[in-house]
């Protein structure tokens, strides 16, 4: 059971890595926008807590809808909820090294 949960979480992360902010050529996971992925293995419900690079992000609806659809496409996921938070506030240090390299920050 534990192995299945880990595999599902890995697949969810892979799915989140296919969601891109149209204004930034890096996926939301590597940008550090995803704070938490909570999987209820019994119900198949997933809650993703994430933020935005800016509270005034013009593509917020697109990102949330895209993330939800991608997570719900993962085998074993019955439903997904995307929770938006601005605590803690996002900053560049949250990005992976790959994202920083892609954006010329390393």
mmCIF file of N, CA and C in Angstrom:
data_model
loop_
_atom_site.group_PDB
_atom_site.id
_atom_site.type_symbol
_atom_site.label_atom_id
_atom_site.label_comp_id
_atom_site.label_asym_id
_atom_site.label_seq_id
_atom_site.Cartn_x
_atom_site.Cartn_y
_atom_site.Cartn_z
ATOM 1 N N UNK A 1 0.835 -1.201 0.000
ATOM 2 C CA UNK A 1 0.000 0.000 0.000
ATOM 3 C C UNK A 1 0.873 1.255 0.000
ATOM 4 N N UNK A 2 1.891 1.273 0.872
ATOM 5 C CA UNK A 2 2.792 2.423 0.965
ATOM 6 C C UNK A 2 3.490 2.666 -0.367
ATOM 7 N N UNK A 3 3.889 1.577 -1.033
ATOM 8 C CA UNK A 3 4.558 1.689 -2.322
ATOM 9 C C UNK A 3 3.632 2.287 -3.376
ATOM 10 N N UNK A 4 2.353 1.868 -3.361
ATOM 11 C CA UNK A 4 1.375 2.417 -4.301
ATOM 12 C C UNK A 4 1.175 3.910 -4.077
ATOM 13 N N UNK A 5 1.151 4.320 -2.812
ATOM 14 C CA UNK A 5 0.971 5.732 -2.478
ATOM 15 C C UNK A 5 2.167 6.544 -2.972
ATOM 16 N N UNK A 6 3.367 6.030 -2.754
ATOM 17 C CA UNK A 6 4.563 6.729 -3.226
ATOM 18 C C UNK A 6 4.572 6.833 -4.740
ATOM 19 N N UNK A 7 4.170 5.758 -5.401
ATOM 20 C CA UNK A 7 4.130 5.759 -6.869
ATOM 21 C C UNK A 7 3.089 6.769 -7.366
ATOM 22 N N UNK A 8 1.937 6.826 -6.705
ATOM 23 C CA UNK A 8 0.903 7.774 -7.095
ATOM 24 C C UNK A 8 1.403 9.212 -6.898
ATOM 25 N N UNK A 9 2.067 9.463 -5.784
ATOM 26 C CA UNK A 9 2.605 10.799 -5.540
ATOM 27 C C UNK A 9 3.630 11.186 -6.594
ATOM 28 N N UNK A 10 4.473 10.235 -6.991
ATOM 29 C CA UNK A 10 5.455 10.498 -8.052
ATOM 30 C C UNK A 10 4.756 10.840 -9.366
ATOM 31 N N UNK A 11 3.695 10.122 -9.671
ATOM 32 C CA UNK A 11 2.945 10.383 -10.908
ATOM 33 C C UNK A 11 2.265 11.758 -10.856
ATOM 34 N N UNK A 12 1.795 12.135 -9.681
ATOM 35 C CA UNK A 12 1.173 13.455 -9.521
ATOM 36 C C UNK A 12 2.213 14.549 -9.739
ATOM 37 N N UNK A 13 3.408 14.360 -9.183
ATOM 38 C CA UNK A 13 4.473 15.338 -9.389
ATOM 39 C C UNK A 13 4.826 15.420 -10.875
ATOM 40 N N UNK A 14 4.902 14.266 -11.548
ATOM 41 C CA UNK A 14 5.169 14.268 -12.996
ATOM 42 C C UNK A 14 4.090 15.066 -13.731
ATOM 43 N N UNK A 15 2.838 14.866 -13.325
ATOM 44 C CA UNK A 15 1.725 15.578 -13.959
ATOM 45 C C UNK A 15 1.846 17.079 -13.707
ATOM 46 N N UNK A 16 2.198 17.472 -12.487
ATOM 47 C CA UNK A 16 2.342 18.900 -12.173
ATOM 48 C C UNK A 16 3.512 19.519 -12.940
ATOM 49 N N UNK A 17 4.492 18.706 -13.276
ATOM 50 C CA UNK A 17 5.639 19.211 -14.047
ATOM 51 C C UNK A 17 5.275 19.451 -15.522
ATOM 52 N N UNK A 18 4.042 19.131 -15.906
ATOM 53 C CA UNK A 18 3.598 19.424 -17.275
ATOM 54 C C UNK A 18 2.763 20.701 -17.326
ATOM 55 N N UNK A 19 2.588 21.358 -16.174
ATOM 56 C CA UNK A 19 1.806 22.596 -16.105
ATOM 57 C C UNK A 19 2.781 23.774 -16.132
ATOM 58 N N UNK A 20 2.612 24.614 -17.142
ATOM 59 C CA UNK A 20 3.494 25.762 -17.321
ATOM 60 C C UNK A 20 2.734 27.067 -17.243
ATOM 61 N N UNK A 21 3.335 28.025 -16.576
ATOM 62 C CA UNK A 21 2.850 29.400 -16.624
ATOM 63 C C UNK A 21 3.167 29.883 -18.033
ATOM 64 N N UNK A 22 2.181 30.362 -18.798
ATOM 65 C CA UNK A 22 2.437 30.784 -20.174
ATOM 66 C C UNK A 22 3.470 31.909 -20.289
ATOM 67 N N UNK A 23 3.701 32.618 -19.196
ATOM 68 C CA UNK A 23 4.639 33.736 -19.241
ATOM 69 C C UNK A 23 6.055 33.327 -18.839
ATOM 70 N N UNK A 24 6.217 32.116 -18.281
ATOM 71 C CA UNK A 24 7.523 31.665 -17.796
ATOM 72 C C UNK A 24 7.761 30.255 -18.347
ATOM 73 N N UNK A 25 8.910 30.021 -19.007
ATOM 74 C CA UNK A 25 9.154 28.706 -19.633
ATOM 75 C C UNK A 25 9.616 27.624 -18.661
ATOM 76 N N UNK A 26 9.041 27.602 -17.455
ATOM 77 C CA UNK A 26 9.384 26.606 -16.452
ATOM 78 C C UNK A 26 8.084 26.112 -15.821
ATOM 79 N N UNK A 27 8.027 24.812 -15.522
ATOM 80 C CA UNK A 27 6.801 24.256 -14.946
ATOM 81 C C UNK A 27 6.591 24.722 -13.508
ATOM 82 N N UNK A 28 5.338 24.635 -13.051
ATOM 83 C CA UNK A 28 4.974 25.171 -11.735
ATOM 84 C C UNK A 28 5.663 24.441 -10.595
ATOM 85 N N UNK A 29 5.984 23.161 -10.784
ATOM 86 C CA UNK A 29 6.638 22.406 -9.716
ATOM 87 C C UNK A 29 8.078 22.886 -9.525
ATOM 88 N N UNK A 30 8.811 23.000 -10.622
ATOM 89 C CA UNK A 30 10.203 23.441 -10.538
ATOM 90 C C UNK A 30 10.323 24.920 -10.188
ATOM 91 N N UNK A 31 9.285 25.686 -10.468
ATOM 92 C CA UNK A 31 9.272 27.084 -10.040
ATOM 93 C C UNK A 31 9.130 27.205 -8.527
ATOM 94 N N UNK A 32 8.725 26.119 -7.880
ATOM 95 C CA UNK A 32 8.541 26.145 -6.430
ATOM 96 C C UNK A 32 7.170 26.639 -6.022
ATOM 97 N N UNK A 33 6.226 26.595 -6.965
ATOM 98 C CA UNK A 33 4.873 27.081 -6.672
ATOM 99 C C UNK A 33 4.032 26.045 -5.926
ATOM 100 N N UNK A 34 4.421 24.768 -6.002
ATOM 101 C CA UNK A 34 3.677 23.707 -5.327
ATOM 102 C C UNK A 34 4.271 23.513 -3.936
ATOM 103 N N UNK A 35 3.471 23.786 -2.917
ATOM 104 C CA UNK A 35 3.915 23.674 -1.534
ATOM 105 C C UNK A 35 3.645 22.302 -0.936
ATOM 106 N N UNK A 36 2.533 21.671 -1.334
ATOM 107 C CA UNK A 36 2.170 20.405 -0.721
ATOM 108 C C UNK A 36 1.252 19.613 -1.642
ATOM 109 N N UNK A 37 1.432 18.299 -1.633
ATOM 110 C CA UNK A 37 0.545 17.376 -2.343
ATOM 111 C C UNK A 37 0.077 16.366 -1.309
ATOM 112 N N UNK A 38 -1.217 16.385 -1.008
ATOM 113 C CA UNK A 38 -1.791 15.497 0.006
ATOM 114 C C UNK A 38 -2.719 14.510 -0.686
ATOM 115 N N UNK A 39 -2.358 13.236 -0.609
ATOM 116 C CA UNK A 39 -3.133 12.189 -1.275
ATOM 117 C C UNK A 39 -3.866 11.367 -0.230
ATOM 118 N N UNK A 40 -5.189 11.282 -0.374
ATOM 119 C CA UNK A 40 -5.974 10.379 0.453
ATOM 120 C C UNK A 40 -6.121 9.099 -0.351
ATOM 121 N N UNK A 41 -5.308 8.105 0.002
ATOM 122 C CA UNK A 41 -5.262 6.878 -0.788
ATOM 123 C C UNK A 41 -6.592 6.126 -0.771
ATOM 124 N N UNK A 42 -7.334 6.234 0.317
ATOM 125 C CA UNK A 42 -8.603 5.509 0.429
ATOM 126 C C UNK A 42 -9.677 6.082 -0.490
ATOM 127 N N UNK A 43 -9.739 7.419 -0.592
ATOM 128 C CA UNK A 43 -10.786 8.041 -1.400
ATOM 129 C C UNK A 43 -10.312 8.432 -2.791
ATOM 130 N N UNK A 44 -8.997 8.504 -2.979
ATOM 131 C CA UNK A 44 -8.471 8.949 -4.276
ATOM 132 C C UNK A 44 -8.542 10.452 -4.451
ATOM 133 N N UNK A 45 -8.795 11.173 -3.369
ATOM 134 C CA UNK A 45 -8.873 12.644 -3.434
ATOM 135 C C UNK A 45 -7.484 13.233 -3.167
ATOM 136 N N UNK A 46 -7.104 14.202 -3.975
ATOM 137 C CA UNK A 46 -5.802 14.846 -3.851
ATOM 138 C C UNK A 46 -6.010 16.334 -3.631
ATOM 139 N N UNK A 47 -5.278 16.883 -2.669
ATOM 140 C CA UNK A 47 -5.289 18.327 -2.440
ATOM 141 C C UNK A 47 -3.884 18.844 -2.710
ATOM 142 N N UNK A 48 -3.785 19.754 -3.657
ATOM 143 C CA UNK A 48 -2.517 20.389 -3.980
ATOM 144 C C UNK A 48 -2.577 21.817 -3.451
ATOM 145 N N UNK A 49 -1.631 22.163 -2.583
ATOM 146 C CA UNK A 49 -1.535 23.530 -2.078
ATOM 147 C C UNK A 49 -0.418 24.205 -2.852
ATOM 148 N N UNK A 50 -0.752 25.316 -3.460
ATOM 149 C CA UNK A 50 0.228 26.009 -4.283
ATOM 150 C C UNK A 50 0.064 27.519 -4.173
ATOM 151 N N UNK A 51 1.013 28.216 -4.733
ATOM 152 C CA UNK A 51 0.981 29.668 -4.746
ATOM 153 C C UNK A 51 1.228 30.150 -6.170
ATOM 154 N N UNK A 52 1.387 31.426 -6.315
ATOM 155 C CA UNK A 52 1.693 32.045 -7.607
ATOM 156 C C UNK A 52 2.924 32.922 -7.432
ATOM 157 N N UNK A 53 3.570 33.252 -8.540
ATOM 158 C CA UNK A 53 4.735 34.134 -8.431
ATOM 159 C C UNK A 53 4.319 35.518 -7.985
ATOM 160 N N UNK A 54 3.047 35.858 -8.251
ATOM 161 C CA UNK A 54 2.514 37.160 -7.856
ATOM 162 C C UNK A 54 1.028 37.011 -7.550
ATOM 163 N N UNK A 55 0.530 37.688 -6.502
ATOM 164 C CA UNK A 55 -0.910 37.618 -6.210
ATOM 165 C C UNK A 55 -1.764 38.170 -7.351
ATOM 166 N N UNK A 56 -1.164 38.969 -8.209
ATOM 167 C CA UNK A 56 -1.898 39.566 -9.338
ATOM 168 C C UNK A 56 -1.686 38.796 -10.636
ATOM 169 N N UNK A 57 -1.313 37.544 -10.540
ATOM 170 C CA UNK A 57 -1.041 36.724 -11.717
ATOM 171 C C UNK A 57 -2.261 36.710 -12.642
ATOM 172 N N UNK A 58 -2.074 37.130 -13.906
ATOM 173 C CA UNK A 58 -3.213 37.197 -14.823
ATOM 174 C C UNK A 58 -3.705 35.835 -15.325
ATOM 175 N N UNK A 59 -2.927 34.771 -15.103
ATOM 176 C CA UNK A 59 -3.317 33.457 -15.612
ATOM 177 C C UNK A 59 -3.706 32.486 -14.491
ATOM 178 N N UNK A 60 -4.111 33.019 -13.357
ATOM 179 C CA UNK A 60 -4.438 32.185 -12.201
ATOM 180 C C UNK A 60 -5.495 31.135 -12.532
ATOM 181 N N UNK A 61 -6.558 31.500 -13.208
ATOM 182 C CA UNK A 61 -7.624 30.537 -13.521
ATOM 183 C C UNK A 61 -7.108 29.426 -14.417
ATOM 184 N N UNK A 62 -6.306 29.795 -15.414
ATOM 185 C CA UNK A 62 -5.724 28.810 -16.326
ATOM 186 C C UNK A 62 -4.839 27.822 -15.561
ATOM 187 N N UNK A 63 -3.956 28.333 -14.705
ATOM 188 C CA UNK A 63 -3.027 27.472 -13.966
ATOM 189 C C UNK A 63 -3.765 26.505 -13.042
ATOM 190 N N UNK A 64 -4.758 27.001 -12.332
ATOM 191 C CA UNK A 64 -5.504 26.152 -11.404
ATOM 192 C C UNK A 64 -6.274 25.071 -12.159
ATOM 193 N N UNK A 65 -6.949 25.454 -13.227
ATOM 194 C CA UNK A 65 -7.714 24.485 -14.023
ATOM 195 C C UNK A 65 -6.791 23.452 -14.654
ATOM 196 N N UNK A 66 -5.680 23.913 -15.216
ATOM 197 C CA UNK A 66 -4.725 22.999 -15.850
ATOM 198 C C UNK A 66 -4.146 22.032 -14.818
ATOM 199 N N UNK A 67 -3.739 22.537 -13.663
ATOM 200 C CA UNK A 67 -3.174 21.677 -12.617
ATOM 201 C C UNK A 67 -4.198 20.643 -12.165
ATOM 202 N N UNK A 68 -5.433 21.069 -11.957
ATOM 203 C CA UNK A 68 -6.476 20.141 -11.509
ATOM 204 C C UNK A 68 -6.711 19.048 -12.549
ATOM 205 N N UNK A 69 -6.811 19.432 -13.806
ATOM 206 C CA UNK A 69 -7.049 18.447 -14.872
ATOM 207 C C UNK A 69 -5.888 17.462 -14.983
ATOM 208 N N UNK A 70 -4.664 17.949 -14.873
ATOM 209 C CA UNK A 70 -3.483 17.074 -14.986
ATOM 210 C C UNK A 70 -3.416 16.098 -13.814
ATOM 211 N N UNK A 71 -3.686 16.579 -12.602
ATOM 212 C CA UNK A 71 -3.657 15.700 -11.436
ATOM 213 C C UNK A 71 -4.776 14.657 -11.540
ATOM 214 N N UNK A 72 -5.953 15.072 -11.968
ATOM 215 C CA UNK A 72 -7.075 14.136 -12.088
ATOM 216 C C UNK A 72 -6.849 13.094 -13.178
ATOM 217 N N UNK A 73 -5.891 13.330 -14.074
ATOM 218 C CA UNK A 73 -5.604 12.361 -15.135
ATOM 219 C C UNK A 73 -4.695 11.226 -14.639
ATOM 220 N N UNK A 74 -4.157 11.354 -13.435
ATOM 221 C CA UNK A 74 -3.266 10.326 -12.879
ATOM 222 C C UNK A 74 -4.093 9.121 -12.429
ATOM 223 N N UNK A 75 -3.608 7.939 -12.779
ATOM 224 C CA UNK A 75 -4.297 6.701 -12.403
ATOM 225 C C UNK A 75 -4.452 6.626 -10.881
ATOM 226 N N UNK A 76 -5.660 6.352 -10.434
ATOM 227 C CA UNK A 76 -5.948 6.227 -9.008
ATOM 228 C C UNK A 76 -6.506 7.490 -8.381
ATOM 229 N N UNK A 77 -6.360 8.617 -9.085
ATOM 230 C CA UNK A 77 -6.895 9.880 -8.567
ATOM 231 C C UNK A 77 -8.350 10.001 -9.004
ATOM 232 N N UNK A 78 -9.227 10.142 -8.020
ATOM 233 C CA UNK A 78 -10.665 10.269 -8.311
ATOM 234 C C UNK A 78 -11.076 11.736 -8.442
ATOM 235 N N UNK A 79 -10.434 12.592 -7.635
ATOM 236 C CA UNK A 79 -10.738 14.021 -7.685
ATOM 237 C C UNK A 79 -9.533 14.792 -7.171
ATOM 238 N N UNK A 80 -9.447 16.045 -7.597
ATOM 239 C CA UNK A 80 -8.336 16.894 -7.163
ATOM 240 C C UNK A 80 -8.863 18.275 -6.824
ATOM 241 N N UNK A 81 -8.257 18.841 -5.825
ATOM 242 C CA UNK A 81 -8.605 20.186 -5.386
ATOM 243 C C UNK A 81 -7.304 20.985 -5.341
ATOM 244 N N UNK A 82 -7.326 22.170 -5.907
ATOM 245 C CA UNK A 82 -6.155 23.041 -5.889
ATOM 246 C C UNK A 82 -6.452 24.175 -4.916
ATOM 247 N N UNK A 83 -5.657 24.230 -3.849
ATOM 248 C CA UNK A 83 -5.806 25.311 -2.866
ATOM 249 C C UNK A 83 -4.716 26.336 -3.109
ATOM 250 N N UNK A 84 -5.122 27.577 -3.207
ATOM 251 C CA UNK A 84 -4.199 28.673 -3.437
ATOM 252 C C UNK A 84 -3.870 29.358 -2.117
ATOM 253 N N UNK A 85 -2.590 29.607 -1.887
ATOM 254 C CA UNK A 85 -2.164 30.300 -0.682
ATOM 255 C C UNK A 85 -1.063 31.294 -1.038
ATOM 256 N N UNK A 86 -0.911 32.287 -0.229
ATOM 257 C CA UNK A 86 0.181 33.241 -0.426
ATOM 258 C C UNK A 86 1.052 33.312 0.822
ATOM 259 N N UNK A 87 0.925 32.292 1.681
ATOM 260 C CA UNK A 87 1.741 32.164 2.888
ATOM 261 C C UNK A 87 2.452 30.826 2.850
ATOM 262 N N UNK A 88 3.738 30.742 2.788
ATOM 263 C CA UNK A 88 4.643 31.885 2.687
ATOM 264 C C UNK A 88 4.635 32.462 1.273
ATOM 265 N N UNK A 89 5.022 33.694 1.184
ATOM 266 C CA UNK A 89 5.101 34.361 -0.107
ATOM 267 C C UNK A 89 6.203 33.715 -0.946
ATOM 268 N N UNK A 90 5.934 33.517 -2.239
ATOM 269 C CA UNK A 90 6.907 32.892 -3.131
ATOM 270 C C UNK A 90 8.096 33.820 -3.352
ATOM 271 N N UNK A 91 9.279 33.210 -3.471
ATOM 272 C CA UNK A 91 10.471 33.962 -3.853
ATOM 273 C C UNK A 91 11.377 33.038 -4.669
ATOM 274 N N UNK A 92 12.330 33.631 -5.361
ATOM 275 C CA UNK A 92 13.190 32.890 -6.290
ATOM 276 C C UNK A 92 13.917 31.709 -5.665
ATOM 277 N N UNK A 93 14.227 31.788 -4.395
ATOM 278 C CA UNK A 93 14.961 30.703 -3.743
ATOM 279 C C UNK A 93 14.169 29.399 -3.702
ATOM 280 N N UNK A 94 12.885 29.450 -3.970
ATOM 281 C CA UNK A 94 12.042 28.254 -3.951
ATOM 282 C C UNK A 94 12.174 27.430 -5.234
ATOM 283 N N UNK A 95 12.784 28.004 -6.255
ATOM 284 C CA UNK A 95 12.943 27.310 -7.533
ATOM 285 C C UNK A 95 14.019 26.237 -7.436
ATOM 286 N N UNK A 96 13.862 25.189 -8.227
ATOM 287 C CA UNK A 96 14.914 24.177 -8.327
ATOM 288 C C UNK A 96 16.095 24.783 -9.087
ATOM 289 N N UNK A 97 17.243 24.151 -8.956
ATOM 290 C CA UNK A 97 18.413 24.621 -9.699
ATOM 291 C C UNK A 97 18.165 24.566 -11.199
ATOM 292 N N UNK A 98 17.418 23.552 -11.648
ATOM 293 C CA UNK A 98 17.106 23.433 -13.066
ATOM 294 C C UNK A 98 16.301 24.641 -13.554
ATOM 295 N N UNK A 99 15.354 25.068 -12.736
ATOM 296 C CA UNK A 99 14.533 26.229 -13.098
ATOM 297 C C UNK A 99 15.381 27.483 -13.137
ATOM 298 N N UNK A 100 16.252 27.643 -12.147
ATOM 299 C CA UNK A 100 17.130 28.826 -12.117
ATOM 300 C C UNK A 100 18.040 28.842 -13.333
ATOM 301 N N UNK A 101 18.558 27.671 -13.704
ATOM 302 C CA UNK A 101 19.422 27.563 -14.875
ATOM 303 C C UNK A 101 18.654 27.938 -16.140
ATOM 304 N N UNK A 102 17.443 27.412 -16.265
ATOM 305 C CA UNK A 102 16.589 27.687 -17.438
ATOM 306 C C UNK A 102 16.315 29.189 -17.575
ATOM 307 N N UNK A 103 16.154 29.853 -16.452
ATOM 308 C CA UNK A 103 15.841 31.283 -16.463
ATOM 309 C C UNK A 103 17.085 32.171 -16.401
ATOM 310 N N UNK A 104 18.273 31.540 -16.445
ATOM 311 C CA UNK A 104 19.512 32.295 -16.446
ATOM 312 C C UNK A 104 19.854 32.931 -15.109
ATOM 313 N N UNK A 105 19.403 32.321 -14.010
ATOM 314 C CA UNK A 105 19.644 32.862 -12.680
ATOM 315 C C UNK A 105 20.805 32.167 -11.957
ATOM 316 N N UNK A 106 21.429 31.194 -12.609
ATOM 317 C CA UNK A 106 22.596 30.501 -12.021
ATOM 318 C C UNK A 106 23.821 30.760 -12.846
#
